[in-house]
PDB file of C-alpha atoms in Angstrom:
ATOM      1  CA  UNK R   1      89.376 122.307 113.150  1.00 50.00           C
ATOM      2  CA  UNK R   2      86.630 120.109 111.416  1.00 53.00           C
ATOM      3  CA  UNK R   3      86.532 116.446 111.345  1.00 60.00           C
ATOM      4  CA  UNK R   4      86.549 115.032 107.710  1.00 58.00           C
ATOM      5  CA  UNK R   5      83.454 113.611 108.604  1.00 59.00           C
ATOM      6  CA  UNK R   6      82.225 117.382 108.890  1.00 56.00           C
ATOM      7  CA  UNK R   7      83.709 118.224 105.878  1.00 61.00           C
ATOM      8  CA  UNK R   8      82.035 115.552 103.855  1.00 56.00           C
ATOM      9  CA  UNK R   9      78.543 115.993 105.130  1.00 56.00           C
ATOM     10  CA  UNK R  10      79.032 119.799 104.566  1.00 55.00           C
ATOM     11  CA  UNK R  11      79.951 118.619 101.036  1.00 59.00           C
ATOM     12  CA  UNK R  12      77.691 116.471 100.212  1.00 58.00           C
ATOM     13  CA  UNK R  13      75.335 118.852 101.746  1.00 50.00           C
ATOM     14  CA  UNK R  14      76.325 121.753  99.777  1.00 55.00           C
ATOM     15  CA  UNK R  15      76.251 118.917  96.621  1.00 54.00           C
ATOM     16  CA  UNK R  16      72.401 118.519  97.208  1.00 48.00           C
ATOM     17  CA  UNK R  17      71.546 122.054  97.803  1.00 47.00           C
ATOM     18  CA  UNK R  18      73.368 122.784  94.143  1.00 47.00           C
ATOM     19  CA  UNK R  19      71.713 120.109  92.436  1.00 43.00           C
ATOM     20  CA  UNK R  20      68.128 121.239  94.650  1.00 44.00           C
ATOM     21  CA  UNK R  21      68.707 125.102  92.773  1.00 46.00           C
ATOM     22  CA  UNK R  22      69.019 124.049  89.361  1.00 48.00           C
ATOM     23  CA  UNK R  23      65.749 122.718  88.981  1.00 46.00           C
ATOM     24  CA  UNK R  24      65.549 121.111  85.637  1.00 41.00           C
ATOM     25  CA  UNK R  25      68.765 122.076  84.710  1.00 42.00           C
ATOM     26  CA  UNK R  26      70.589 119.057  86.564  1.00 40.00           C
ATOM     27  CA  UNK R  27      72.219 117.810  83.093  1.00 40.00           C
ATOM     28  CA  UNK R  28      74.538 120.916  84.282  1.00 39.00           C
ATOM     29  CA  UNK R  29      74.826 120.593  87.925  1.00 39.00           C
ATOM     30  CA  UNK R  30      75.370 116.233  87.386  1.00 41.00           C
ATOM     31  CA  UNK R  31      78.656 117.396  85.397  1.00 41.00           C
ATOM     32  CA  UNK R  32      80.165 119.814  87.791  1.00 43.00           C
ATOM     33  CA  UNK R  33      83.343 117.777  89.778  1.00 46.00           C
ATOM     34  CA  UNK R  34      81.852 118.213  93.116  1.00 45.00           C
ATOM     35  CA  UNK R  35      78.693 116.708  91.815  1.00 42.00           C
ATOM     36  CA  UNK R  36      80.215 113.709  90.377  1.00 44.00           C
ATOM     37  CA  UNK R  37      82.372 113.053  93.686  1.00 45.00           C
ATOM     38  CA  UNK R  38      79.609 112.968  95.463  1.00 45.00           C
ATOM     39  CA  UNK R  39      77.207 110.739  93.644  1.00 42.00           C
ATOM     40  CA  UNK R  40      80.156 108.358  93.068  1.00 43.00           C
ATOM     41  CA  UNK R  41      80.559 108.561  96.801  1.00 44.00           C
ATOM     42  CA  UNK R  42      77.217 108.046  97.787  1.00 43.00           C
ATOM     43  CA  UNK R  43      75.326 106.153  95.147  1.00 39.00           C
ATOM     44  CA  UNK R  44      74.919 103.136  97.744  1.00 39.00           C
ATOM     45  CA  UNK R  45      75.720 100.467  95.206  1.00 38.00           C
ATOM     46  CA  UNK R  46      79.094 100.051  96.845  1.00 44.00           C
ATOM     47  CA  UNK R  47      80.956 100.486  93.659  1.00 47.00           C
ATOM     48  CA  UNK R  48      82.333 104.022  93.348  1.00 49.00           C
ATOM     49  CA  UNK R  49      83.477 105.679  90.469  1.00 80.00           C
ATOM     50  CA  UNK R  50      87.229 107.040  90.156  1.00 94.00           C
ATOM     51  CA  UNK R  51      88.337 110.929  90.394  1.00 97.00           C
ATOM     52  CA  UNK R  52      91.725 112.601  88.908  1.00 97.00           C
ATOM     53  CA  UNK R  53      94.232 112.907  91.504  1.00 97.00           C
ATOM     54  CA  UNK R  54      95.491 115.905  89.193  1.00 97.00           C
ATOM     55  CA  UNK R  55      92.514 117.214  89.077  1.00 97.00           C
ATOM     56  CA  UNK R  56      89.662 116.977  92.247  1.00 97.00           C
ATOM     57  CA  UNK R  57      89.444 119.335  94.952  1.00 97.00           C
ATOM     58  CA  UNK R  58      90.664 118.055  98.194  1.00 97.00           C
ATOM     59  CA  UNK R  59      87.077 117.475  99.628  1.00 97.00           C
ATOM     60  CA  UNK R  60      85.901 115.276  96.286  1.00 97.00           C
ATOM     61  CA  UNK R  61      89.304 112.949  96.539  1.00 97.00           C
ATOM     62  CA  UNK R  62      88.274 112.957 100.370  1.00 97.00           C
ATOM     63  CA  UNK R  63      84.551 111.791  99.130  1.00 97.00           C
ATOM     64  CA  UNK R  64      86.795 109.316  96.516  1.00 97.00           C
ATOM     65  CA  UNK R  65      88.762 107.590  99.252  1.00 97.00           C
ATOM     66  CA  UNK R  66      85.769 107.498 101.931  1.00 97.00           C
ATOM     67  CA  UNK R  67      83.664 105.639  99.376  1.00 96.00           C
ATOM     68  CA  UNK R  68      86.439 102.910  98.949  1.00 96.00           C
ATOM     69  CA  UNK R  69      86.753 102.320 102.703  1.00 96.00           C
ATOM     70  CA  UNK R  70      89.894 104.559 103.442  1.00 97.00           C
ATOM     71  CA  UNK R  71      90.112 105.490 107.501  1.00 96.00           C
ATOM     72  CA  UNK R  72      91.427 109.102 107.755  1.00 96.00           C
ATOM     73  CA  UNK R  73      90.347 109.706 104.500  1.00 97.00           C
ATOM     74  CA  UNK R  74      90.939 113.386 105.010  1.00 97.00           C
ATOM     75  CA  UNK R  75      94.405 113.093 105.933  1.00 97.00           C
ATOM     76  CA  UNK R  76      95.165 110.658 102.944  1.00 98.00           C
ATOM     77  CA  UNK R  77      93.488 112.755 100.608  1.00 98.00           C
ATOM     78  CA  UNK R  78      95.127 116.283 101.682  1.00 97.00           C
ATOM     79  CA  UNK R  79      98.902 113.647 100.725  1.00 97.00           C
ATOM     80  CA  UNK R  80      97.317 113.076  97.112  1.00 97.00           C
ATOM     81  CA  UNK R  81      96.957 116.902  96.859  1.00 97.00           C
ATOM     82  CA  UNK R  82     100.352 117.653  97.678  1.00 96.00           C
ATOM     83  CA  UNK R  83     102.023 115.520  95.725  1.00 95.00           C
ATOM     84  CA  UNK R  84     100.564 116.367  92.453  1.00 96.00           C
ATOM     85  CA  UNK R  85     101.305 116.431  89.558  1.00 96.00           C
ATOM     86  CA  UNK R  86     101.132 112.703  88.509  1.00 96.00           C
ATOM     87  CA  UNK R  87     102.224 111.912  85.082  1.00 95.00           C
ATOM     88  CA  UNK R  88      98.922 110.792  82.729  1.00 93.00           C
ATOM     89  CA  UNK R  89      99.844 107.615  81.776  1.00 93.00           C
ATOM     90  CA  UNK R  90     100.854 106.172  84.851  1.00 93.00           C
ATOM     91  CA  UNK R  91      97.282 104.517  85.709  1.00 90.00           C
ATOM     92  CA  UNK R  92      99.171 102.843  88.639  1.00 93.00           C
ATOM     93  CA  UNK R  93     100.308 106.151  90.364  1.00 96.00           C
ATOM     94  CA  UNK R  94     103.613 105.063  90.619  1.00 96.00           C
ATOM     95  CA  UNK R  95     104.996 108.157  92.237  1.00 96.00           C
ATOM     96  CA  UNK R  96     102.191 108.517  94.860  1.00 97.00           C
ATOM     97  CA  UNK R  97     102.519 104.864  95.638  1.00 97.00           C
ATOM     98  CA  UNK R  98     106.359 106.128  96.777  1.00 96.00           C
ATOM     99  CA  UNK R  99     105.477 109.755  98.770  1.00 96.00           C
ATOM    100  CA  UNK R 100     102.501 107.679 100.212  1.00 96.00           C
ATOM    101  CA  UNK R 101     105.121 104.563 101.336  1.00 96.00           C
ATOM    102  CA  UNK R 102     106.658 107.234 103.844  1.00 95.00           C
ATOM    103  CA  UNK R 103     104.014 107.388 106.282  1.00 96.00           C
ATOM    104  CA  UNK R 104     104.311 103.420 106.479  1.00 96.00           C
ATOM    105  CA  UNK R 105     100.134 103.767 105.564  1.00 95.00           C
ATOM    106  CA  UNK R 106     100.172  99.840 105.173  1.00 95.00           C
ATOM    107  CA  UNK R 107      99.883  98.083 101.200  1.00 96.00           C
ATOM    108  CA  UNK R 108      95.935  97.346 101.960  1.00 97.00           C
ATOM    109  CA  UNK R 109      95.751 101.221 102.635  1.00 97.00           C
ATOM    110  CA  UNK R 110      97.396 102.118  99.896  1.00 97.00           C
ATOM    111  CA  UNK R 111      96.093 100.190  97.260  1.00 96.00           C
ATOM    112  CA  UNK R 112      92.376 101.316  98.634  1.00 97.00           C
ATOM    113  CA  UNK R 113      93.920 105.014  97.550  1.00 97.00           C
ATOM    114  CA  UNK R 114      94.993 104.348  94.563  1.00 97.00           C
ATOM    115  CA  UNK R 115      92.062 102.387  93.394  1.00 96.00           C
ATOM    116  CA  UNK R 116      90.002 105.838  93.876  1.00 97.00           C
ATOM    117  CA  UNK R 117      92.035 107.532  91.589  1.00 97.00           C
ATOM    118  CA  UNK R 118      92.901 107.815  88.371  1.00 96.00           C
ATOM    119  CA  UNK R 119      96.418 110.205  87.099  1.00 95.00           C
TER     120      UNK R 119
END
């Protein structure tokens, strides 16, 4: 079994080789979900930007919840995946916040999740 540290380098990796094949077209390749999850991840500023918890692959939430400092962000992000759907206009994630409270993850943990994420 891979580490999720393996999984995001092979991500990112596989991010960069898409963007390295489009050429000029990277309005196109910028836009595509995997893309976006991991420039957000990476982009060194230390602010990330958010992805759908309805919505992301596994690996880009993973990317999501490394960026914000999450340990076992594979692990954390494979929970957000099975717990979808979340309803839209709960920007709070109510109902992860609950599934998420039964591995006792800790509230610092948790709130590091949820600020990754949007519904």
């Amino acid at each position: 079994m891979r580490s999720p540290k393996l999984r995001l380098a092979l991500a990112a990796l596989a991010a960069c080789a898409s963007l390295a094949a489009c050429g000029s077209s990277s309005d196109e390749a910028a836009t595509t979900p995997a893309a976006t999850a991991t420039a957000t991840a990476t982009n060194g500023t230390g602010q990330t930007g958010k992805v759908s918890a309805n919505t992301a692959s596994e690996s880009e939430i993973a990317a999501a919840l490394q960026a914000a400092g999450v340990d076992n962000a594979g692990r954390w992000a494979r929970e957000v995946v099975e717990y979808r759907p979340y309803e839209a206009g709960d920007a709070d994630l109510t109902s992860l916040r609950q599934n998420l409270a039964k591995y006792n993850p800790g509230q610092e943990t948790v709130d590091k999740i949820v600020s990754a994420l949007t519904p």
